[in-house]
Short mmCIF file of C-alpha atoms in Angstrom, two decimals:
data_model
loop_
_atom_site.label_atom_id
_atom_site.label_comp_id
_atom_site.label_asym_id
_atom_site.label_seq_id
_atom_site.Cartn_x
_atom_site.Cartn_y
_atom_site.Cartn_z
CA UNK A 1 -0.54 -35.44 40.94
CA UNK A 2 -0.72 -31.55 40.60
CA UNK A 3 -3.78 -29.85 42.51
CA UNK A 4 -5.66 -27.49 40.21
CA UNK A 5 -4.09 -24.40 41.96
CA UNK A 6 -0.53 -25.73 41.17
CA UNK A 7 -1.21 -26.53 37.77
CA UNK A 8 -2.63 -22.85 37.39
CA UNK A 9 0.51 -22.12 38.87
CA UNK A 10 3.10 -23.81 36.49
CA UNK A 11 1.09 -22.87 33.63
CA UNK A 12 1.15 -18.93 34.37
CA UNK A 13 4.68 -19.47 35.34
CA UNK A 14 5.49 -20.97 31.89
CA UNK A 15 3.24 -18.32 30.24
CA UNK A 16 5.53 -15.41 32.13
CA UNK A 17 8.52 -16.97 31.09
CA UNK A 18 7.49 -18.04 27.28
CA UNK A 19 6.56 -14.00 27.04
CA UNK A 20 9.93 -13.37 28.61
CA UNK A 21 11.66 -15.36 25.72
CA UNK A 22 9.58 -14.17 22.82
CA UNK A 23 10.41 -10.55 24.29
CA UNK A 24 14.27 -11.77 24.22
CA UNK A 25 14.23 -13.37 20.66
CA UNK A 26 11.91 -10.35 19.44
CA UNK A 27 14.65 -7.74 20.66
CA UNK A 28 17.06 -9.64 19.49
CA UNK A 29 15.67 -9.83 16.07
CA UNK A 30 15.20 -6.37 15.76
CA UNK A 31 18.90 -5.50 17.31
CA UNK A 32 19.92 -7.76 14.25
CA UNK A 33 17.97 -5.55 12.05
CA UNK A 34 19.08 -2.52 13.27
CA UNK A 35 22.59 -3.88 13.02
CA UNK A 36 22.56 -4.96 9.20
CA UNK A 37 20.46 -1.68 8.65
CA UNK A 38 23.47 0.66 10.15
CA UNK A 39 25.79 -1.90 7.98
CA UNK A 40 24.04 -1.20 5.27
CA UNK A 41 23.62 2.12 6.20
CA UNK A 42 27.63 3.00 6.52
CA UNK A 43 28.70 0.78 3.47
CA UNK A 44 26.01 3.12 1.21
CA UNK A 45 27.93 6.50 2.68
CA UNK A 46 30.86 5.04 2.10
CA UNK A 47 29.85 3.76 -1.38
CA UNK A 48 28.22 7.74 -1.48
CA UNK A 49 31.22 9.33 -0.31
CA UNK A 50 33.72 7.46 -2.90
CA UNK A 51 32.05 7.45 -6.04
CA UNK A 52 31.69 11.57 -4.96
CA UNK A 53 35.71 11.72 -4.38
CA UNK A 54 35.84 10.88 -8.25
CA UNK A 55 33.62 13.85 -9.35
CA UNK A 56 35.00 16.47 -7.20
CA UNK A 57 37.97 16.63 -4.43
CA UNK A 58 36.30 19.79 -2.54
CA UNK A 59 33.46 17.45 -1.59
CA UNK A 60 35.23 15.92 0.89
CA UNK A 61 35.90 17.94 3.26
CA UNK A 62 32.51 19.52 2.80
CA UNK A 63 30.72 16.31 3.37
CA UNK A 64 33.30 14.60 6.03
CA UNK A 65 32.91 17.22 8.63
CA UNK A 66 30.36 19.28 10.03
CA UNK A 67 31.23 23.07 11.05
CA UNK A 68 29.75 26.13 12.35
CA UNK A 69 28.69 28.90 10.26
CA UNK A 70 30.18 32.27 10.41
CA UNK A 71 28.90 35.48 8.77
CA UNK A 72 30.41 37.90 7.60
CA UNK A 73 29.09 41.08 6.04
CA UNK A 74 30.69 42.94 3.58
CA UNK A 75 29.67 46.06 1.28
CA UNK A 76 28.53 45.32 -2.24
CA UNK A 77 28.53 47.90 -4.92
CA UNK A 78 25.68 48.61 -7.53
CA UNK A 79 26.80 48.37 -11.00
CA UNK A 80 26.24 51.29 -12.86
CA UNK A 81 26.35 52.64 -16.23
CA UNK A 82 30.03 54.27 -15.15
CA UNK A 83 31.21 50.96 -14.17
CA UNK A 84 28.82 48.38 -16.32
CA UNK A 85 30.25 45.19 -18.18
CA UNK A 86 29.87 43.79 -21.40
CA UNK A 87 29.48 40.69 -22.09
CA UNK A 88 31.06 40.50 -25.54
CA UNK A 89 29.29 37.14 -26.70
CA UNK A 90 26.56 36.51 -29.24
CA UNK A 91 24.47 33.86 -28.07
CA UNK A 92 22.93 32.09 -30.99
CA UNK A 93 19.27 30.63 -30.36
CA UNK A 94 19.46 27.93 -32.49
CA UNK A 95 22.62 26.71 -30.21
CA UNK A 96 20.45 27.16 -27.57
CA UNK A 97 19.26 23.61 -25.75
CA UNK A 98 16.05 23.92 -23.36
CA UNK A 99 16.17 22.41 -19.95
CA UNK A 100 13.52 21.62 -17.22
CA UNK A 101 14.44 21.77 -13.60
CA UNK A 102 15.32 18.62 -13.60
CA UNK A 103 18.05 18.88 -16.80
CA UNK A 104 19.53 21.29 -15.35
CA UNK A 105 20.52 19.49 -11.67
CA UNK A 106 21.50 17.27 -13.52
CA UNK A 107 24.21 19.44 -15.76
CA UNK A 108 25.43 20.98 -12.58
CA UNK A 109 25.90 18.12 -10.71
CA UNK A 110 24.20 19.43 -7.86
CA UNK A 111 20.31 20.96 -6.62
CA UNK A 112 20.60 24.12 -7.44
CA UNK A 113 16.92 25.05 -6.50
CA UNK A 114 16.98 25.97 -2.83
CA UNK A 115 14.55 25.76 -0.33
CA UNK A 116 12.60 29.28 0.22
CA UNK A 117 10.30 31.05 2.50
CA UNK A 118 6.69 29.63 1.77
CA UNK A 119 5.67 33.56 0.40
CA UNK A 120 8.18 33.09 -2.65
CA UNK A 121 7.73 31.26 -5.29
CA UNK A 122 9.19 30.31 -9.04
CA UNK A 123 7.81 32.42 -11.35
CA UNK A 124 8.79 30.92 -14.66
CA UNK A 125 7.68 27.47 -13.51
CA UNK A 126 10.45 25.48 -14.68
CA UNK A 127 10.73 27.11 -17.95
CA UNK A 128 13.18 28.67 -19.88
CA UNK A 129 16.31 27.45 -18.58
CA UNK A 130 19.08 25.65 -20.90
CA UNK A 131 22.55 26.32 -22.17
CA UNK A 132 24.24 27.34 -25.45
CA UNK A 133 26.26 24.54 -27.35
CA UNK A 134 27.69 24.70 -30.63
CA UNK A 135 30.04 22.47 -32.30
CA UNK A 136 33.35 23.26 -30.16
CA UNK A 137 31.36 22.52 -26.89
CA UNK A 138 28.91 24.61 -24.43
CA UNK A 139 30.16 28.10 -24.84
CA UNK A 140 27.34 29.95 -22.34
CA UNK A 141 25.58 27.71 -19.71
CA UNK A 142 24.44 30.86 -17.15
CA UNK A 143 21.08 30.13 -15.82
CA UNK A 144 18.80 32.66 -13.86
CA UNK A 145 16.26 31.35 -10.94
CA UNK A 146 13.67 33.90 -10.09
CA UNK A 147 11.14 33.44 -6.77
CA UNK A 148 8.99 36.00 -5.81
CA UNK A 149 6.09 36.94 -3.56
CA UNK A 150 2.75 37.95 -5.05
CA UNK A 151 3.73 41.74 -4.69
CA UNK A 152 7.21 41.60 -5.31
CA UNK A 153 8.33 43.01 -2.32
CA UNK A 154 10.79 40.08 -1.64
CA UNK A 155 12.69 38.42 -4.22
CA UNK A 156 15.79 36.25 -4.94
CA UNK A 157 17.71 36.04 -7.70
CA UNK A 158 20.21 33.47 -8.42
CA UNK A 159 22.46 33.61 -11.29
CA UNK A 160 24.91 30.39 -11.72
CA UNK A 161 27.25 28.43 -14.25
CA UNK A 162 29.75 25.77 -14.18
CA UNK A 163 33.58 26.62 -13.14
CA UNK A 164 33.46 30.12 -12.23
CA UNK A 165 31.09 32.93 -11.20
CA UNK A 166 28.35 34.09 -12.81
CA UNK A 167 28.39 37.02 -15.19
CA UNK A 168 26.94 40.01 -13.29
CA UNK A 169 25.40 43.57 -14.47
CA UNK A 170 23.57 44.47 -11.47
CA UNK A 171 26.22 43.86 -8.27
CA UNK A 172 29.73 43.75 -7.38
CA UNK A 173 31.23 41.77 -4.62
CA UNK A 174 35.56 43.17 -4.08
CA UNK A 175 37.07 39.36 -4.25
CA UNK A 176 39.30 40.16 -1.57
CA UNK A 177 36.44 40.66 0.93
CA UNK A 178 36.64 38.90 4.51
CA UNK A 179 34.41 35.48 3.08
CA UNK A 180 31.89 34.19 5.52
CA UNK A 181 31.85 30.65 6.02
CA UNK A 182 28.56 28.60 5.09
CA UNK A 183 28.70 24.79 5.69
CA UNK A 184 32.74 24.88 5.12
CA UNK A 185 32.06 26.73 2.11
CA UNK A 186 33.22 30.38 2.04
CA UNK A 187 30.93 32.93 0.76
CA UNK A 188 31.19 36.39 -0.16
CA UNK A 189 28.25 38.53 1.41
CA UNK A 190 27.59 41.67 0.99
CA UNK A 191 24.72 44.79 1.37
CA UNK A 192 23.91 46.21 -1.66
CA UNK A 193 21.40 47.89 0.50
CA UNK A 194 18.94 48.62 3.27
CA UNK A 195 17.64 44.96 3.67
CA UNK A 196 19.31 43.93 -0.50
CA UNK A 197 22.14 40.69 -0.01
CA UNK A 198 24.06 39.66 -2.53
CA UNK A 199 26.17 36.43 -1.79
CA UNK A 200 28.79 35.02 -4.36
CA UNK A 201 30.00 31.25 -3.46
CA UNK A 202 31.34 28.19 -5.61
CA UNK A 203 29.94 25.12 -4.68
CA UNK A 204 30.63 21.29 -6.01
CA UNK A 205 32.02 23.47 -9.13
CA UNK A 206 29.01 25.39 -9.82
CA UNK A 207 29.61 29.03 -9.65
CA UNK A 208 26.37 30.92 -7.59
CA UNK A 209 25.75 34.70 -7.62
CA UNK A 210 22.22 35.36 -5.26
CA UNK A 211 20.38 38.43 -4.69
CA UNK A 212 18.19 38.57 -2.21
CA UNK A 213 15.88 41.58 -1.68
CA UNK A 214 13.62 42.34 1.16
CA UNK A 215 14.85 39.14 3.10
CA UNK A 216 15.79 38.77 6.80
CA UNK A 217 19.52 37.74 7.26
CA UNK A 218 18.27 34.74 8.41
CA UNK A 219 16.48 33.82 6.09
CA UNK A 220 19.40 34.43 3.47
CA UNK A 221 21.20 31.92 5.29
CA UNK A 222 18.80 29.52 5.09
CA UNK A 223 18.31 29.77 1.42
CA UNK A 224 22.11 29.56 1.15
CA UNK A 225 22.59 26.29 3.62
CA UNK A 226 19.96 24.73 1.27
CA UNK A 227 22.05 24.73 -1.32
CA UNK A 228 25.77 24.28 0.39
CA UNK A 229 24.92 20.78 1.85
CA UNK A 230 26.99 19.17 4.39
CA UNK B 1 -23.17 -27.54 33.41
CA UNK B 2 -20.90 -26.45 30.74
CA UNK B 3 -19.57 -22.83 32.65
CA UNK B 4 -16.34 -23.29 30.38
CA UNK B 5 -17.72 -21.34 27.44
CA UNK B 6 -18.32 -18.69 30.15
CA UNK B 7 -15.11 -19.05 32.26
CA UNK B 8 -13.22 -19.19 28.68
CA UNK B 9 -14.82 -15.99 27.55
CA UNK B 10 -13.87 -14.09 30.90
CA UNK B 11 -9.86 -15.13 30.62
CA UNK B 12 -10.14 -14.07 26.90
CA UNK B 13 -11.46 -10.85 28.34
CA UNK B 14 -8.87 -10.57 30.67
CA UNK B 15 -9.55 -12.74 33.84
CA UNK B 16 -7.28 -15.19 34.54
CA UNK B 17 -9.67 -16.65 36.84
CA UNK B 18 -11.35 -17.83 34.19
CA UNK B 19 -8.53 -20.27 33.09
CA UNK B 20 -7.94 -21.18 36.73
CA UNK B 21 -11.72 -22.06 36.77
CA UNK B 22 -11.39 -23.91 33.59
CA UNK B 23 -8.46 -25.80 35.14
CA UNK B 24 -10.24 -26.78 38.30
CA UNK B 25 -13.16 -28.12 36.13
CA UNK B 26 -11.65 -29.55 33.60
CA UNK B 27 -8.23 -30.59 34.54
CA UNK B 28 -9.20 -34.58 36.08
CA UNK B 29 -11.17 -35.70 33.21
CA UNK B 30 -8.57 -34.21 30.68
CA UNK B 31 -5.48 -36.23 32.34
CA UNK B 32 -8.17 -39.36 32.40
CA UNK B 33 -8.99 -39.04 28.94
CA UNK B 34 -5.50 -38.30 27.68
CA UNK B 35 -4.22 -41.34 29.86
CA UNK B 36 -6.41 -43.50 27.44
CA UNK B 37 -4.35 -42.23 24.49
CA UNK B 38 -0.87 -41.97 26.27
CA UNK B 39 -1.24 -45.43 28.97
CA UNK B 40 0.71 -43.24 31.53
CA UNK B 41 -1.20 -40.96 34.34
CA UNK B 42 1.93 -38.87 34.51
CA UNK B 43 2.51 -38.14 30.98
CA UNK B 44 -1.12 -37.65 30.62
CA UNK B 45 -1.05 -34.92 33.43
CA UNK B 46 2.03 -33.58 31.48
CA UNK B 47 -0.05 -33.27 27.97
CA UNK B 48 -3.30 -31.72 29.99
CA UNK B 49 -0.77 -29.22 31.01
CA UNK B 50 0.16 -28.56 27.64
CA UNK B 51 -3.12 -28.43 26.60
CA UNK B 52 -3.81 -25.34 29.22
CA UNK B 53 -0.40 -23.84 28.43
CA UNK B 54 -1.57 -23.59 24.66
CA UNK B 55 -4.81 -21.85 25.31
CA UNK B 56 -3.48 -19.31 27.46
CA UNK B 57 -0.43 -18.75 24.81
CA UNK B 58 -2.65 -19.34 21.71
CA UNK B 59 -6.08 -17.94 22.95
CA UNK B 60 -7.70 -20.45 19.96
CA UNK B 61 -11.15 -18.91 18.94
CA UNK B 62 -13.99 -21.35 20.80
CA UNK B 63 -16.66 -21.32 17.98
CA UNK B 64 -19.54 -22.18 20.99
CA UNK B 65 -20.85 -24.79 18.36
CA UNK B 66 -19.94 -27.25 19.91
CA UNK B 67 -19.42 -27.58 24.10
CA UNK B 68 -16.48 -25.75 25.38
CA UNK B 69 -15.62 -29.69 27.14
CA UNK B 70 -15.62 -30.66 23.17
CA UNK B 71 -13.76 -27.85 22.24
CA UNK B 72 -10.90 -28.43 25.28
CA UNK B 73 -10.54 -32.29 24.58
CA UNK B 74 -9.83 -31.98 20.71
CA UNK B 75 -7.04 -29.72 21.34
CA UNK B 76 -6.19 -32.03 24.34
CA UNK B 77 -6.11 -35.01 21.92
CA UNK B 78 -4.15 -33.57 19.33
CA UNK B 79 -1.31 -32.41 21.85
CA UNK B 80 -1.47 -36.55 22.57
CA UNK B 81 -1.43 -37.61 19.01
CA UNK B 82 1.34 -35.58 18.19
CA UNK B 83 3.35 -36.41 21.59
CA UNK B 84 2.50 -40.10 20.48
CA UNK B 85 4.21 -39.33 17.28
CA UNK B 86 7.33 -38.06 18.62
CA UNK B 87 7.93 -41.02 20.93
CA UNK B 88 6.72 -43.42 19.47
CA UNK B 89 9.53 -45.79 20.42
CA UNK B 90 9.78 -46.03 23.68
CA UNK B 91 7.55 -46.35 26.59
CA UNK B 92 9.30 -48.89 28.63
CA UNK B 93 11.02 -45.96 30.59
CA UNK B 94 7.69 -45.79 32.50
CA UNK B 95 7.65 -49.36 33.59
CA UNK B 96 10.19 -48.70 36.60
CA UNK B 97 7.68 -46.72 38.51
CA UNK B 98 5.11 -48.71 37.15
CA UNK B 99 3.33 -48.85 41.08
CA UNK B 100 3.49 -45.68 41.73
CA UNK B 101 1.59 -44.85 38.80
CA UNK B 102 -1.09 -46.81 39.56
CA UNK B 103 -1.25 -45.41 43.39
CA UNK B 104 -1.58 -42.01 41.61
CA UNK B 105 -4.26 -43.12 39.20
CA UNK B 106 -6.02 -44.91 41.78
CA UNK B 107 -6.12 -41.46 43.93
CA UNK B 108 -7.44 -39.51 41.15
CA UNK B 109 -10.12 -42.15 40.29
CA UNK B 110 -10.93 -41.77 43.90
CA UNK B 111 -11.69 -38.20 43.68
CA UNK B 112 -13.18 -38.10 40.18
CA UNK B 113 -14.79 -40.99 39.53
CA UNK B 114 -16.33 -41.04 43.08
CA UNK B 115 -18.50 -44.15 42.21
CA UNK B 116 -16.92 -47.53 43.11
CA UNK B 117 -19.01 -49.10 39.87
CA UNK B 118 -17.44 -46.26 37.74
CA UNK B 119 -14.36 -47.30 39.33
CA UNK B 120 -14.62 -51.01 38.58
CA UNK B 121 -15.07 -50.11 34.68
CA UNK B 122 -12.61 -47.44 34.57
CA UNK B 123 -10.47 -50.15 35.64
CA UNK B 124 -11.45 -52.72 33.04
CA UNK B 125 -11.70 -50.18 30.38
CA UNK B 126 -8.18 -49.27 30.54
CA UNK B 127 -7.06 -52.79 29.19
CA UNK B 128 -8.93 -52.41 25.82
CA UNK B 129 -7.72 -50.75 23.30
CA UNK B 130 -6.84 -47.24 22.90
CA UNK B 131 -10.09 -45.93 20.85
CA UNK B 132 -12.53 -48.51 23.25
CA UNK B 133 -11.24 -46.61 25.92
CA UNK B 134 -11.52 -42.91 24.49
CA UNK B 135 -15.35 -43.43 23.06
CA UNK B 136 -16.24 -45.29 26.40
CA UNK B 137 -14.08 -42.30 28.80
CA UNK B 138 -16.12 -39.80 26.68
CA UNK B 139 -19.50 -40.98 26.48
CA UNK B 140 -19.71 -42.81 29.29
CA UNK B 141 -18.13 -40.98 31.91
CA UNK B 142 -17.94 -37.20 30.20
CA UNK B 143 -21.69 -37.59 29.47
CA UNK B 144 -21.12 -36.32 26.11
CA UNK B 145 -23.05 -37.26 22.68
CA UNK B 146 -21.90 -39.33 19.83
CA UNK B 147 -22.00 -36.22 18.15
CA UNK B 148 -19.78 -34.53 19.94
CA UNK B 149 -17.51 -37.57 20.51
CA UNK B 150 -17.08 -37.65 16.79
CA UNK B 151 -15.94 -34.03 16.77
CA UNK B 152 -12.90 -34.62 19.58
CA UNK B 153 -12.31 -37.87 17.53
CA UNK B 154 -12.08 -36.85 14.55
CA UNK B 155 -14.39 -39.69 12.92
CA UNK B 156 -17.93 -39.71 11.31
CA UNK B 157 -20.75 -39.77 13.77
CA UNK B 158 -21.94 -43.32 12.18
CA UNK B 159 -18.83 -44.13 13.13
CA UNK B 160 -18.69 -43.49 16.59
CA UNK B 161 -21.88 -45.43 16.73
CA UNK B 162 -20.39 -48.36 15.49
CA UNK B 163 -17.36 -47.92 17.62
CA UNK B 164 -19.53 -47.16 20.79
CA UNK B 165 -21.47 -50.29 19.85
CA UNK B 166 -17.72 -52.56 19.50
CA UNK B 167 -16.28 -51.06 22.82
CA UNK B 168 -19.48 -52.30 24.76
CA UNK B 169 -19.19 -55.09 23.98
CA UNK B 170 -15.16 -55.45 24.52
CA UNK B 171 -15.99 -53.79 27.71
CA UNK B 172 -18.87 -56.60 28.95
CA UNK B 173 -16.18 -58.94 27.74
CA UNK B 174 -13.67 -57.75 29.64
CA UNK B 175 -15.62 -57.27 32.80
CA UNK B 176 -16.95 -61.04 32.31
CA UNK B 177 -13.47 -62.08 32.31
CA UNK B 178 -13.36 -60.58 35.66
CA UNK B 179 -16.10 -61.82 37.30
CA UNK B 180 -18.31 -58.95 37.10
CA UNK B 181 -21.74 -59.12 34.88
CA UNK B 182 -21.94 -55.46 33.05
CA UNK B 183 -26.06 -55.50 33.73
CA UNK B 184 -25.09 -55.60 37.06
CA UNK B 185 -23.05 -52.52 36.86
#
């Protein structure tokens, strides 16, 4: 027969191991979790990064591969009344079709709100966006995005449509500039002037035109990286 | 006497002297009364084991209702039941070392029981039946009430009664048979 002191013993031996074991079959319950969680994890990006291959073969290497940024500053040019454009389209209202900010993601097939500095903000609140359809199809779908700060020192200004670039009557980008590269993405920047960007990219087949006035270079970027995702 | 509820409290908060404590005092009269379910001192010192092992794993909430002794033997007893349960076929494999057994259980009736009458119905209360032996064990030699007999038990108090009242008299029966005359004892 045990004494009381070995019983103590063997029972705070068993106790030590039993809390070994429970830490064993709790680590290895969670390593099984984690396991089927990465599974889970890689079959959804790969699930992700197919069903995206359909919609748009630029994607891929946009998504696939991660890169370094590198800017590149160009001149931009003011447009003027000696070298304005015209437009040469009515644009009937009753072909016009409202859409909220959400409508209009999802006609683009991408977020085309960015993330900005907390001072700037969206002035028409989600209003007054939309596109122009008739009965041979959408015929105008350029949409402006406006964020300012309360004294309108700092502003951008983001024109887009589908396909191509974005109708402009304020800036000019040459097309043959040097292109930075944002995310994989190249992107014409240029200074329109003292502390005025204007960047020009196509992205997931949405055409972007931005201004950005009274914004750090950095924080141009940033705006821009929130919308070219890797 | 009861210093379990105390010594139980003092491991929950930490001690483990408390359970060691707990063990010391407690340990002996567990095996004994567990060796009236089971009918083997080594098995029984096996299950009392358990029955430690599972309070220091399970840290079961002790009501202080009843007496932490109460409290102990109830979870002691259903360890038993349920190793009764799972071998319920076979307890010849014990019969080999069927003396040294008894050597053991005579040793630890030495030191527990102390008192050579004790011993004597110990002895003669170990050939009646399983629940004779349990009721006697706890009233008898635990000091405890009916009350709190019924509670490790598991039965009605008005039951204990009536089965304190039939192992008494198996007991003096048994102890007759023996020579012995239980006024005597």
């Amino acid at each position: 027969m045990k004494t009381y002191n070995e019983m103590a013993d063997d029972i705070f031996r068993r106790r030590d191991e039993y809390r070994i074991k429970q830490k064993k079959q709790k680590k290895a319950a969670v390593g099984a979790i984690s396991s089927f969680m990465c599974l889970c994890l890689v079959a959804a990006a790969g699930f992700y990064s197919l069903s995206n291959e359909n919609t748009s073969s630029n994607i891929n290497a946009e998504t696939s591969v991660s890169a370094e940024n590198n800017i590149i500053i160009n001149k931009a040019e003011i447009i003027t009344d000696n070298n304005s454009r015209k437009l040469n389209l009515n644009l009937y209202e009753a072909d016009f079709i409202s859409m909220n900010k959400s409508d209009l993601t999802k006609y683009y097939g991408t977020d085309v709100f960015p993330d900005v500095p907390k001072d700037l903000y969206d002035h028409e609140k989600g209003l007054g966006y939309g596109i122009y359809k008739n009965n041979k199809g959408v015929y105008w779908d350029q949409n402006v995005i406006n964020y300012y700060n309360s004294d309108t020192t700092r502003s951008i200004n983001i024109e887009l449509c589908r396909n191509k670039l974005p109708f402009s009557d304020y800036g000019n980008l040459d097309n043959n500039n040097t292109k930075s590269i944002i995310n994989r993405i190249p992107v014409n920047i240029g200074l329109l002037s003292e502390k005025m960007y204007m960047a020009e990219f196509i992205y997931k087949n949405v055409g972007f035109r931005i201004v950005f006035e009274g914004l750090s270079q950095e924080e141009m970027i940033s705006v821009i990286t929130s919308i070219i995702k890797l | 006497m009861d210093n379990g509820a105390s010594s139980y409290r003092r491991f929950l908060n930490g001690d483990e002297n408390g359970l060691i404590e707990i063990i010391r005092d407690y340990k002996d009269g567990l095996i004994f009364y567990l060796n009236g379910i089971v009918r083997n001192i080594h098995t029984a010192e096996d299950l009392a084991e358990d029955t430690f092992f599972k309070i220091i794993i399970k840290k079961p909430k002790f009501s202080e209702k009843s007496s932490f002794k109460t409290f102990l033997y109830t979870i002691g007893r259903n360890i038993a039941l349920n190793y009764m349960k799972k071998n319920s076929k076979g307890s010849e494999e014990f019969i080999d070392d069927y003396s040294q057994l008894l050597y053991e259980e005579e040793n630890l009736e030495a030191s527990y029981i102390c008192e050579e009458r004790k011993i004597l119905i110990h002895r003669a209360m170990k050939k009646l039946k399983s629940e004779y032996f349990q009721i006697l064990w706890l009233t008898y030699f635990e000091d405890l009430s009916n009350k709190e007999a019924s509670a490790i038990m598991k039965k009605s108090v008005h039951n204990i009664e009536t089965l304190v009242y039939r192992a008494r008299k198996a007991l003096k029966e048994e102890l007759f048979k023996e020579g012995f005359s239980y006024e005597d004892l």
